[in-house]
Structures are given as structure tokens and as C-alpha cells.
Amino acid sequence: MIGRNWVALDFFEVVSVKSVFSKLIYSLGVVALCLIFYVVSFYALRNGLVRPHEAESASNVHWVRPIYNRVYYPLRWFVANGSSIGPNPERVYYGTLDKLETPADRRRESYSVGINRPGSYMIIGYTGPRRILEKVEKIELGSYVKMRFGATLARDRDRFISRLTQVDVIELMDDPRIPNEDYSVEESKQISLAFGHLGRTARLCADQFLDKYRDDVFEHCTQAGYAQNTAGGCHHIVGRAITTSVQRRAIDVCTKFEE
């Protein structure tokens, strides 16, 4: 009798496991079909209706886009990102604020800024939080700024637009870097020897001069941001800051303390 009960129990357990497994397979199938429909409907709507309408003119925006933007946001992000799921890196720009344009209609994404940088000039179209946009509008042209941009999807196209996340006005100090002069090999050797043979007091003055020079270069580099794309950043700049011209300046300043 007990054996029969165990057999019956095993049978019902097997039936129960099969039932759960069948339901799981069915659920996964439904989810897969929904995902396929979601993806297919996105490309069909995008390529068959929205893009052809908006391609006729830059000012054309299809009436279905507000709903389309919300429903298909993940796929819009994927397509705009070059069919990649990798994140969009932030970008930081330093330079003089040369141009600032704000739209008449504050709801539009047509803000733009011109930044004059050493050796280059950039015009950046962007959007951003209202408090940051208002902060930018109060900055005087000619100010030295640091602007940090992320990315967000545009409301009227399946593409990314720069999103301003931070802006700072920097009171930029004067560039302390001493220009390199064109010395011959022999002249460079003589300057190096003269620096090495400074007297005790003059050498102490020269060492203090070089320490302050490094600190000033590092501070200016940090403010101006010209080493942001250099391996090692401002530490690399400071590590190469002491040139023959700098040693010559230290000698000129400190020889009056020669014993």
C-alpha cells in the first residue's frame, strides 16, 4: 500500500514539473514574440513613416513622434549610438566664450555656443537642464569657461545632441610658462654647468624659483585644461616644464645672491 502511494506521488510530481516547464516555455515564447514584434514595428514605423516624412525638410516633425519617442526610447538610443550598447563618454571643453545663441522658443533644442581654444574654434549645439541653460546666458562673452557635456536623444530626430551638465567661469591666471629659446648644444651645456655651480644661497634661491614655477605651471594647466588629452595630464606638463630657458631665468634671478 505504501509503495503504491509513493508511485502515485512520483507520478504527480513528474506531471507537476512538466506543467511548470511547459508554462515556462510558453511564457518565454510569448516574451520572444513580443520582443520581435517590438523591434520589427520600430524599424517599420521608423523607416516607413517617420523618417521619410522628416527627411523632406529639416523642420518636418511627424505627428506620431511624441508617442514614438517614448515607446521606442531604448531602440532609438541603440540606433543613435551606432548600434552599440556602450556608454557615451562625457566631453570637457575649455576656452574663451566667443558666441552664445539661444532660441526664441525656449522649448526648442537649438542652443549653441562658440568656444575659442588655442589652435581651434568650436561651435557646439546643445540642450540641458533649465538652471544650467540660464546660468550660461548670464556669462559675459570673453570669459574663460569650462563646459562639460554628456549626450541625450534629440526630441525631433533619432540622434544624440550634446547635453550641457556643468559650466564654470574660470578666473584664468596669466600663463607662467617661460618660452623656449633656441640655444645651441654648447650654450645649453654652459647654462647647465652654471646652474650646477651656483653657490649655496643662490642655489637655494634657484630651487625655490623652480618649485614655484612648477606650482604655477600646474595651477595654470589645471585652470586652462590644455593637458586634458595628454597622458598624465598636468603632471606630465610639469614633469617637462624645467627647460634650459627656465634654468637660465633662475640663474638670472638668483645670481645676485651669489656668495
PDB file of C-alpha atoms in Angstrom:
ATOM      1  CA  MET A   1       0.000   0.000   0.000  1.00  0.00           C
ATOM      2  CA  ILE A   2       2.817   2.360   0.946  1.00  0.00           C
ATOM      3  CA  GLY A   3       4.658   1.514  -2.275  1.00  0.00           C
ATOM      4  CA  ARG A   4       1.619   2.387  -4.350  1.00  0.00           C
ATOM      5  CA  ASN A   5       1.314   5.753  -2.606  1.00  0.00           C
ATOM      6  CA  TRP A   6       4.955   6.540  -3.406  1.00  0.00           C
ATOM      7  CA  VAL A   7       4.416   5.613  -7.046  1.00  0.00           C
ATOM      8  CA  ALA A   8       1.348   7.868  -7.231  1.00  0.00           C
ATOM      9  CA  LEU A   9       3.259  10.701  -5.561  1.00  0.00           C
ATOM     10  CA  ASP A  10       6.170  10.384  -8.000  1.00  0.00           C
ATOM     11  CA  PHE A  11       3.724  10.431 -10.898  1.00  0.00           C
ATOM     12  CA  PHE A  12       2.087  13.660  -9.759  1.00  0.00           C
ATOM     13  CA  GLU A  13       5.494  15.259  -9.117  1.00  0.00           C
ATOM     14  CA  VAL A  14       6.567  14.437 -12.669  1.00  0.00           C
ATOM     15  CA  VAL A  15       3.301  15.832 -14.048  1.00  0.00           C
ATOM     16  CA  SER A  16       3.745  18.995 -11.940  1.00  0.00           C
ATOM     17  CA  VAL A  17       7.338  19.547 -13.164  1.00  0.00           C
ATOM     18  CA  LYS A  18       6.260  19.036 -16.786  1.00  0.00           C
ATOM     19  CA  SER A  19       3.423  21.506 -16.296  1.00  0.00           C
ATOM     20  CA  VAL A  20       5.740  24.155 -14.844  1.00  0.00           C
ATOM     21  CA  PHE A  21       8.292  23.578 -17.610  1.00  0.00           C
ATOM     22  CA  SER A  22       5.583  23.888 -20.282  1.00  0.00           C
ATOM     23  CA  LYS A  23       4.350  27.140 -18.778  1.00  0.00           C
ATOM     24  CA  LEU A  24       7.910  28.464 -18.668  1.00  0.00           C
ATOM     25  CA  ILE A  25       8.488  27.602 -22.327  1.00  0.00           C
ATOM     26  CA  TYR A  26       5.166  29.193 -23.243  1.00  0.00           C
ATOM     27  CA  SER A  27       5.998  32.367 -21.308  1.00  0.00           C
ATOM     28  CA  LEU A  28       9.430  32.630 -22.905  1.00  0.00           C
ATOM     29  CA  GLY A  29       7.857  32.164 -26.314  1.00  0.00           C
ATOM     30  CA  VAL A  30       5.355  34.943 -25.665  1.00  0.00           C
ATOM     31  CA  VAL A  31       8.126  37.258 -24.463  1.00  0.00           C
ATOM     32  CA  ALA A  32      10.252  36.453 -27.527  1.00  0.00           C
ATOM     33  CA  LEU A  33       7.324  37.142 -29.863  1.00  0.00           C
ATOM     34  CA  CYS A  34       6.635  40.437 -28.098  1.00  0.00           C
ATOM     35  CA  LEU A  35      10.281  41.472 -28.445  1.00  0.00           C
ATOM     36  CA  ILE A  36      10.315  40.523 -32.121  1.00  0.00           C
ATOM     37  CA  PHE A  37       7.121  42.491 -32.705  1.00  0.00           C
ATOM     38  CA  TYR A  38       8.573  45.455 -30.772  1.00  0.00           C
ATOM     39  CA  VAL A  39      11.753  45.527 -32.853  1.00  0.00           C
ATOM     40  CA  VAL A  40      10.020  44.897 -36.199  1.00  0.00           C
ATOM     41  CA  SER A  41       7.363  47.534 -35.526  1.00  0.00           C
ATOM     42  CA  PHE A  42      10.078  50.054 -34.586  1.00  0.00           C
ATOM     43  CA  TYR A  43      12.002  49.640 -37.842  1.00  0.00           C
ATOM     44  CA  ALA A  44       8.802  49.520 -39.893  1.00  0.00           C
ATOM     45  CA  LEU A  45       7.469  52.711 -38.324  1.00  0.00           C
ATOM     46  CA  ARG A  46      10.845  54.444 -38.406  1.00  0.00           C
ATOM     47  CA  ASN A  47      11.818  53.594 -41.978  1.00  0.00           C
ATOM     48  CA  GLY A  48       8.351  53.506 -43.498  1.00  0.00           C
ATOM     49  CA  LEU A  49       6.668  56.501 -41.931  1.00  0.00           C
ATOM     50  CA  VAL A  50       8.664  58.760 -39.624  1.00  0.00           C
ATOM     51  CA  ARG A  51      11.990  59.125 -41.442  1.00  0.00           C
ATOM     52  CA  PRO A  52      10.554  59.591 -44.971  1.00  0.00           C
ATOM     53  CA  HIS A  53       8.280  62.352 -43.687  1.00  0.00           C
ATOM     54  CA  GLU A  54      11.002  64.143 -41.742  1.00  0.00           C
ATOM     55  CA  ALA A  55      13.633  63.726 -44.468  1.00  0.00           C
ATOM     56  CA  GLU A  56      11.698  66.088 -46.750  1.00  0.00           C
ATOM     57  CA  SER A  57      12.596  69.099 -44.619  1.00  0.00           C
ATOM     58  CA  ALA A  58      14.631  69.796 -41.501  1.00  0.00           C
ATOM     59  CA  SER A  59      11.567  71.474 -39.990  1.00  0.00           C
ATOM     60  CA  ASN A  60       9.270  68.482 -40.564  1.00  0.00           C
ATOM     61  CA  VAL A  61       8.346  66.556 -37.426  1.00  0.00           C
ATOM     62  CA  HIS A  62       5.858  63.709 -37.760  1.00  0.00           C
ATOM     63  CA  TRP A  63       2.781  63.960 -35.553  1.00  0.00           C
ATOM     64  CA  VAL A  64       3.402  60.456 -34.179  1.00  0.00           C
ATOM     65  CA  ARG A  65       6.915  61.312 -32.913  1.00  0.00           C
ATOM     66  CA  PRO A  66       5.991  62.251 -29.292  1.00  0.00           C
ATOM     67  CA  ILE A  67       4.452  58.782 -28.772  1.00  0.00           C
ATOM     68  CA  TYR A  68       7.138  57.103 -30.875  1.00  0.00           C
ATOM     69  CA  ASN A  69       9.888  58.756 -28.804  1.00  0.00           C
ATOM     70  CA  ARG A  70       8.536  57.381 -25.531  1.00  0.00           C
ATOM     71  CA  VAL A  71       7.531  53.902 -26.682  1.00  0.00           C
ATOM     72  CA  TYR A  72      10.723  53.171 -28.608  1.00  0.00           C
ATOM     73  CA  TYR A  73      13.238  55.072 -26.480  1.00  0.00           C
ATOM     74  CA  PRO A  74      15.597  52.062 -25.910  1.00  0.00           C
ATOM     75  CA  LEU A  75      15.763  51.262 -29.634  1.00  0.00           C
ATOM     76  CA  ARG A  76      16.172  54.927 -30.580  1.00  0.00           C
ATOM     77  CA  TRP A  77      19.114  55.123 -28.156  1.00  0.00           C
ATOM     78  CA  PHE A  78      20.617  51.931 -29.614  1.00  0.00           C
ATOM     79  CA  VAL A  79      20.335  53.183 -33.209  1.00  0.00           C
ATOM     80  CA  ALA A  80      21.637  56.670 -32.395  1.00  0.00           C
ATOM     81  CA  ASN A  81      24.611  55.079 -30.639  1.00  0.00           C
ATOM     82  CA  GLY A  82      25.689  53.302 -33.827  1.00  0.00           C
ATOM     83  CA  SER A  83      24.008  50.001 -32.907  1.00  0.00           C
ATOM     84  CA  SER A  84      26.178  49.810 -29.810  1.00  0.00           C
ATOM     85  CA  ILE A  85      25.273  49.472 -26.155  1.00  0.00           C
ATOM     86  CA  GLY A  86      28.444  51.217 -24.989  1.00  0.00           C
ATOM     87  CA  PRO A  87      28.026  54.433 -22.992  1.00  0.00           C
ATOM     88  CA  ASN A  88      28.563  57.887 -24.443  1.00  0.00           C
ATOM     89  CA  PRO A  89      31.663  59.408 -22.846  1.00  0.00           C
ATOM     90  CA  GLU A  90      31.476  62.886 -21.390  1.00  0.00           C
ATOM     91  CA  ARG A  91      33.433  65.631 -23.105  1.00  0.00           C
ATOM     92  CA  VAL A  92      35.026  68.639 -21.425  1.00  0.00           C
ATOM     93  CA  TYR A  93      35.957  71.803 -23.300  1.00  0.00           C
ATOM     94  CA  TYR A  94      37.989  74.763 -22.081  1.00  0.00           C
ATOM     95  CA  GLY A  95      38.207  78.078 -23.868  1.00  0.00           C
ATOM     96  CA  THR A  96      37.047  81.644 -24.269  1.00  0.00           C
ATOM     97  CA  LEU A  97      33.301  82.100 -24.685  1.00  0.00           C
ATOM     98  CA  ASP A  98      33.079  83.821 -28.044  1.00  0.00           C
ATOM     99  CA  LYS A  99      29.493  83.322 -29.155  1.00  0.00           C
ATOM    100  CA  LEU A 100      26.203  82.424 -27.482  1.00  0.00           C
ATOM    101  CA  GLU A 101      22.869  81.811 -29.217  1.00  0.00           C
ATOM    102  CA  THR A 102      19.577  80.988 -27.511  1.00  0.00           C
ATOM    103  CA  PRO A 103      16.340  80.154 -29.335  1.00  0.00           C
ATOM    104  CA  ALA A 104      13.353  82.478 -29.323  1.00  0.00           C
ATOM    105  CA  ASP A 105      11.254  79.452 -28.365  1.00  0.00           C
ATOM    106  CA  ARG A 106      12.858  78.096 -25.191  1.00  0.00           C
ATOM    107  CA  ARG A 107      11.308  74.678 -25.799  1.00  0.00           C
ATOM    108  CA  ARG A 108      13.495  74.068 -28.841  1.00  0.00           C
ATOM    109  CA  GLU A 109      16.890  72.351 -28.795  1.00  0.00           C
ATOM    110  CA  SER A 110      18.802  74.957 -30.749  1.00  0.00           C
ATOM    111  CA  TYR A 111      21.098  76.437 -28.116  1.00  0.00           C
ATOM    112  CA  SER A 112      24.650  76.902 -29.378  1.00  0.00           C
ATOM    113  CA  VAL A 113      27.912  78.214 -28.038  1.00  0.00           C
ATOM    114  CA  GLY A 114      31.181  79.198 -29.678  1.00  0.00           C
ATOM    115  CA  ILE A 115      34.392  78.421 -27.797  1.00  0.00           C
ATOM    116  CA  ASN A 116      37.716  79.848 -28.894  1.00  0.00           C
ATOM    117  CA  ARG A 117      40.531  77.480 -27.924  1.00  0.00           C
ATOM    118  CA  PRO A 118      44.262  77.670 -28.689  1.00  0.00           C
ATOM    119  CA  GLY A 119      44.590  76.441 -32.257  1.00  0.00           C
ATOM    120  CA  SER A 120      40.897  75.709 -32.759  1.00  0.00           C
ATOM    121  CA  TYR A 121      37.402  77.167 -32.702  1.00  0.00           C
ATOM    122  CA  MET A 122      34.316  75.115 -31.891  1.00  0.00           C
ATOM    123  CA  ILE A 123      30.587  75.726 -32.228  1.00  0.00           C
ATOM    124  CA  ILE A 124      28.547  73.300 -30.122  1.00  0.00           C
ATOM    125  CA  GLY A 125      24.798  72.796 -30.312  1.00  0.00           C
ATOM    126  CA  TYR A 126      23.326  71.582 -27.056  1.00  0.00           C
ATOM    127  CA  THR A 127      20.452  71.290 -24.635  1.00  0.00           C
ATOM    128  CA  GLY A 128      20.436  70.873 -20.865  1.00  0.00           C
ATOM    129  CA  PRO A 129      18.628  71.466 -17.576  1.00  0.00           C
ATOM    130  CA  ARG A 130      16.910  74.846 -17.333  1.00  0.00           C
ATOM    131  CA  ARG A 131      19.053  76.026 -14.377  1.00  0.00           C
ATOM    132  CA  ILE A 132      22.282  75.398 -16.332  1.00  0.00           C
ATOM    133  CA  LEU A 133      20.952  76.997 -19.523  1.00  0.00           C
ATOM    134  CA  GLU A 134      20.028  80.108 -17.557  1.00  0.00           C
ATOM    135  CA  LYS A 135      23.477  80.139 -15.954  1.00  0.00           C
ATOM    136  CA  VAL A 136      25.141  80.113 -19.385  1.00  0.00           C
ATOM    137  CA  GLU A 137      23.018  83.026 -20.562  1.00  0.00           C
ATOM    138  CA  LYS A 138      24.416  85.189 -17.748  1.00  0.00           C
ATOM    139  CA  ILE A 139      28.069  84.584 -18.674  1.00  0.00           C
ATOM    140  CA  GLU A 140      29.778  87.502 -20.383  1.00  0.00           C
ATOM    141  CA  LEU A 141      31.381  86.905 -23.755  1.00  0.00           C
ATOM    142  CA  GLY A 142      35.152  86.772 -23.455  1.00  0.00           C
ATOM    143  CA  SER A 143      35.032  84.803 -20.208  1.00  0.00           C
ATOM    144  CA  TYR A 144      37.203  81.716 -19.916  1.00  0.00           C
ATOM    145  CA  VAL A 145      34.928  78.746 -19.301  1.00  0.00           C
ATOM    146  CA  LYS A 146      34.976  75.043 -18.598  1.00  0.00           C
ATOM    147  CA  MET A 147      31.983  73.239 -20.115  1.00  0.00           C
ATOM    148  CA  ARG A 148      31.142  69.580 -19.526  1.00  0.00           C
ATOM    149  CA  PHE A 149      28.839  67.807 -21.992  1.00  0.00           C
ATOM    150  CA  GLY A 150      27.089  64.469 -21.926  1.00  0.00           C
ATOM    151  CA  ALA A 151      24.607  63.306 -24.554  1.00  0.00           C
ATOM    152  CA  THR A 152      20.858  62.882 -24.806  1.00  0.00           C
ATOM    153  CA  LEU A 153      18.438  61.918 -27.552  1.00  0.00           C
ATOM    154  CA  ALA A 154      17.017  64.789 -29.563  1.00  0.00           C
ATOM    155  CA  ARG A 155      13.256  65.223 -29.481  1.00  0.00           C
ATOM    156  CA  ASP A 156      12.868  65.673 -33.226  1.00  0.00           C
ATOM    157  CA  ARG A 157      15.326  63.126 -34.677  1.00  0.00           C
ATOM    158  CA  ASP A 158      16.822  59.729 -33.802  1.00  0.00           C
ATOM    159  CA  ARG A 159      20.228  61.160 -32.976  1.00  0.00           C
ATOM    160  CA  PHE A 160      22.182  62.373 -29.987  1.00  0.00           C
ATOM    161  CA  ILE A 161      22.551  66.010 -29.077  1.00  0.00           C
ATOM    162  CA  SER A 162      25.071  67.385 -26.595  1.00  0.00           C
ATOM    163  CA  ARG A 163      23.642  67.897 -23.121  1.00  0.00           C
ATOM    164  CA  LEU A 164      25.362  70.541 -21.022  1.00  0.00           C
ATOM    165  CA  THR A 165      25.810  69.174 -17.489  1.00  0.00           C
ATOM    166  CA  GLN A 166      28.216  71.699 -15.963  1.00  0.00           C
ATOM    167  CA  VAL A 167      29.611  75.136 -16.751  1.00  0.00           C
ATOM    168  CA  ASP A 168      32.176  77.097 -14.738  1.00  0.00           C
ATOM    169  CA  VAL A 169      33.724  80.504 -15.302  1.00  0.00           C
ATOM    170  CA  ILE A 170      37.449  80.376 -14.576  1.00  0.00           C
ATOM    171  CA  GLU A 171      39.467  83.401 -13.481  1.00  0.00           C
ATOM    172  CA  LEU A 172      42.419  82.335 -15.567  1.00  0.00           C
ATOM    173  CA  MET A 173      45.810  83.377 -14.271  1.00  0.00           C
ATOM    174  CA  ASP A 174      48.440  84.696 -16.655  1.00  0.00           C
ATOM    175  CA  ASP A 175      50.370  81.959 -18.416  1.00  0.00           C
ATOM    176  CA  PRO A 176      53.534  81.495 -16.322  1.00  0.00           C
ATOM    177  CA  ARG A 177      55.344  79.310 -18.837  1.00  0.00           C
ATOM    178  CA  ILE A 178      58.703  80.641 -19.977  1.00  0.00           C
ATOM    179  CA  PRO A 179      59.098  80.325 -23.758  1.00  0.00           C
ATOM    180  CA  ASN A 180      61.856  78.057 -25.004  1.00  0.00           C
ATOM    181  CA  GLU A 181      64.765  79.836 -26.622  1.00  0.00           C
ATOM    182  CA  ASP A 182      66.835  78.340 -29.408  1.00  0.00           C
ATOM    183  CA  TYR A 183      70.123  77.504 -27.695  1.00  0.00           C
ATOM    184  CA  SER A 184      72.988  75.673 -29.338  1.00  0.00           C
ATOM    185  CA  VAL A 185      74.283  72.465 -27.793  1.00  0.00           C
ATOM    186  CA  GLU A 186      77.274  74.314 -26.373  1.00  0.00           C
ATOM    187  CA  GLU A 187      75.120  77.109 -24.928  1.00  0.00           C
ATOM    188  CA  SER A 188      72.801  74.578 -23.279  1.00  0.00           C
ATOM    189  CA  LYS A 189      75.818  72.813 -21.772  1.00  0.00           C
ATOM    190  CA  GLN A 190      77.222  76.072 -20.376  1.00  0.00           C
ATOM    191  CA  ILE A 191      73.862  77.020 -18.808  1.00  0.00           C
ATOM    192  CA  SER A 192      73.548  73.587 -17.211  1.00  0.00           C
ATOM    193  CA  LEU A 193      77.094  73.849 -15.806  1.00  0.00           C
ATOM    194  CA  ALA A 194      76.448  77.360 -14.497  1.00  0.00           C
ATOM    195  CA  PHE A 195      73.273  76.165 -12.773  1.00  0.00           C
ATOM    196  CA  GLY A 196      75.142  73.277 -11.171  1.00  0.00           C
ATOM    197  CA  HIS A 197      77.886  75.547  -9.878  1.00  0.00           C
ATOM    198  CA  LEU A 198      75.663  78.102  -8.165  1.00  0.00           C
ATOM    199  CA  GLY A 199      76.696  78.971  -4.640  1.00  0.00           C
ATOM    200  CA  ARG A 200      74.752  77.694  -1.642  1.00  0.00           C
ATOM    201  CA  THR A 201      72.499  80.750  -1.221  1.00  0.00           C
ATOM    202  CA  ALA A 202      71.988  81.220  -4.952  1.00  0.00           C
ATOM    203  CA  ARG A 203      71.213  77.510  -5.389  1.00  0.00           C
ATOM    204  CA  LEU A 204      68.617  77.669  -2.594  1.00  0.00           C
ATOM    205  CA  CYS A 205      67.033  80.644  -4.388  1.00  0.00           C
ATOM    206  CA  ALA A 206      67.098  78.756  -7.710  1.00  0.00           C
ATOM    207  CA  ASP A 207      65.496  75.662  -6.206  1.00  0.00           C
ATOM    208  CA  GLN A 208      62.729  77.800  -4.704  1.00  0.00           C
ATOM    209  CA  PHE A 209      62.310  79.543  -8.063  1.00  0.00           C
ATOM    210  CA  LEU A 210      61.884  76.185  -9.838  1.00  0.00           C
ATOM    211  CA  ASP A 211      59.465  74.858  -7.192  1.00  0.00           C
ATOM    212  CA  LYS A 212      57.258  77.928  -7.538  1.00  0.00           C
ATOM    213  CA  TYR A 213      57.500  77.722 -11.314  1.00  0.00           C
ATOM    214  CA  ARG A 214      56.281  74.102 -11.264  1.00  0.00           C
ATOM    215  CA  ASP A 215      53.403  75.020  -8.946  1.00  0.00           C
ATOM    216  CA  ASP A 216      52.380  77.932 -11.183  1.00  0.00           C
ATOM    217  CA  VAL A 217      52.536  75.814 -14.330  1.00  0.00           C
ATOM    218  CA  PHE A 218      50.448  73.094 -12.683  1.00  0.00           C
ATOM    219  CA  GLU A 219      47.828  75.584 -11.474  1.00  0.00           C
ATOM    220  CA  HIS A 220      47.609  77.277 -14.870  1.00  0.00           C
ATOM    221  CA  CYS A 221      47.422  73.906 -16.640  1.00  0.00           C
ATOM    222  CA  THR A 222      44.597  72.802 -14.325  1.00  0.00           C
ATOM    223  CA  GLN A 223      42.681  76.018 -14.953  1.00  0.00           C
ATOM    224  CA  ALA A 224      43.212  76.168 -18.701  1.00  0.00           C
ATOM    225  CA  GLY A 225      42.703  72.439 -19.331  1.00  0.00           C
ATOM    226  CA  TYR A 226      45.242  72.160 -22.153  1.00  0.00           C
ATOM    227  CA  ALA A 227      46.526  68.805 -20.865  1.00  0.00           C
ATOM    228  CA  GLN A 228      43.166  67.022 -20.656  1.00  0.00           C
ATOM    229  CA  ASN A 229      44.020  64.798 -23.647  1.00  0.00           C
ATOM    230  CA  THR A 230      47.630  64.210 -22.584  1.00  0.00           C
ATOM    231  CA  ALA A 231      48.650  61.023 -20.826  1.00  0.00           C
ATOM    232  CA  GLY A 232      49.499  62.017 -17.277  1.00  0.00           C
ATOM    233  CA  GLY A 233      47.637  65.306 -17.620  1.00  0.00           C
ATOM    234  CA  CYS A 234      49.147  68.345 -15.944  1.00  0.00           C
ATOM    235  CA  HIS A 235      51.665  66.184 -14.087  1.00  0.00           C
ATOM    236  CA  HIS A 236      53.174  65.318 -17.477  1.00  0.00           C
ATOM    237  CA  ILE A 237      53.348  69.009 -18.391  1.00  0.00           C
ATOM    238  CA  VAL A 238      55.022  69.886 -15.097  1.00  0.00           C
ATOM    239  CA  GLY A 239      57.459  66.990 -15.466  1.00  0.00           C
ATOM    240  CA  ARG A 240      58.738  68.539 -18.701  1.00  0.00           C
ATOM    241  CA  ALA A 241      58.496  72.161 -17.551  1.00  0.00           C
ATOM    242  CA  ILE A 242      62.095  72.718 -16.471  1.00  0.00           C
ATOM    243  CA  THR A 243      63.869  73.576 -19.699  1.00  0.00           C
ATOM    244  CA  THR A 244      67.188  75.261 -20.394  1.00  0.00           C
ATOM    245  CA  SER A 245      65.340  78.578 -20.719  1.00  0.00           C
ATOM    246  CA  VAL A 246      63.843  78.123 -17.245  1.00  0.00           C
ATOM    247  CA  GLN A 247      67.251  77.317 -15.764  1.00  0.00           C
ATOM    248  CA  ARG A 248      68.672  80.417 -17.448  1.00  0.00           C
ATOM    249  CA  ARG A 249      65.906  82.550 -15.915  1.00  0.00           C
ATOM    250  CA  ALA A 250      66.609  81.058 -12.466  1.00  0.00           C
ATOM    251  CA  ILE A 251      70.297  81.911 -12.856  1.00  0.00           C
ATOM    252  CA  ASP A 252      69.479  85.490 -13.877  1.00  0.00           C
ATOM    253  CA  VAL A 253      67.172  85.936 -10.887  1.00  0.00           C
ATOM    254  CA  CYS A 254      69.383  84.298  -8.279  1.00  0.00           C
ATOM    255  CA  THR A 255      72.981  85.233  -9.141  1.00  0.00           C
ATOM    256  CA  LYS A 256      72.578  88.422  -7.083  1.00  0.00           C
ATOM    257  CA  PHE A 257      72.617  86.143  -4.024  1.00  0.00           C
ATOM    258  CA  GLU A 258      75.914  84.576  -5.068  1.00  0.00           C
ATOM    259  CA  GLU A 259      78.342  84.455  -2.176  1.00  0.00           C
TER     260      GLU A 259
END
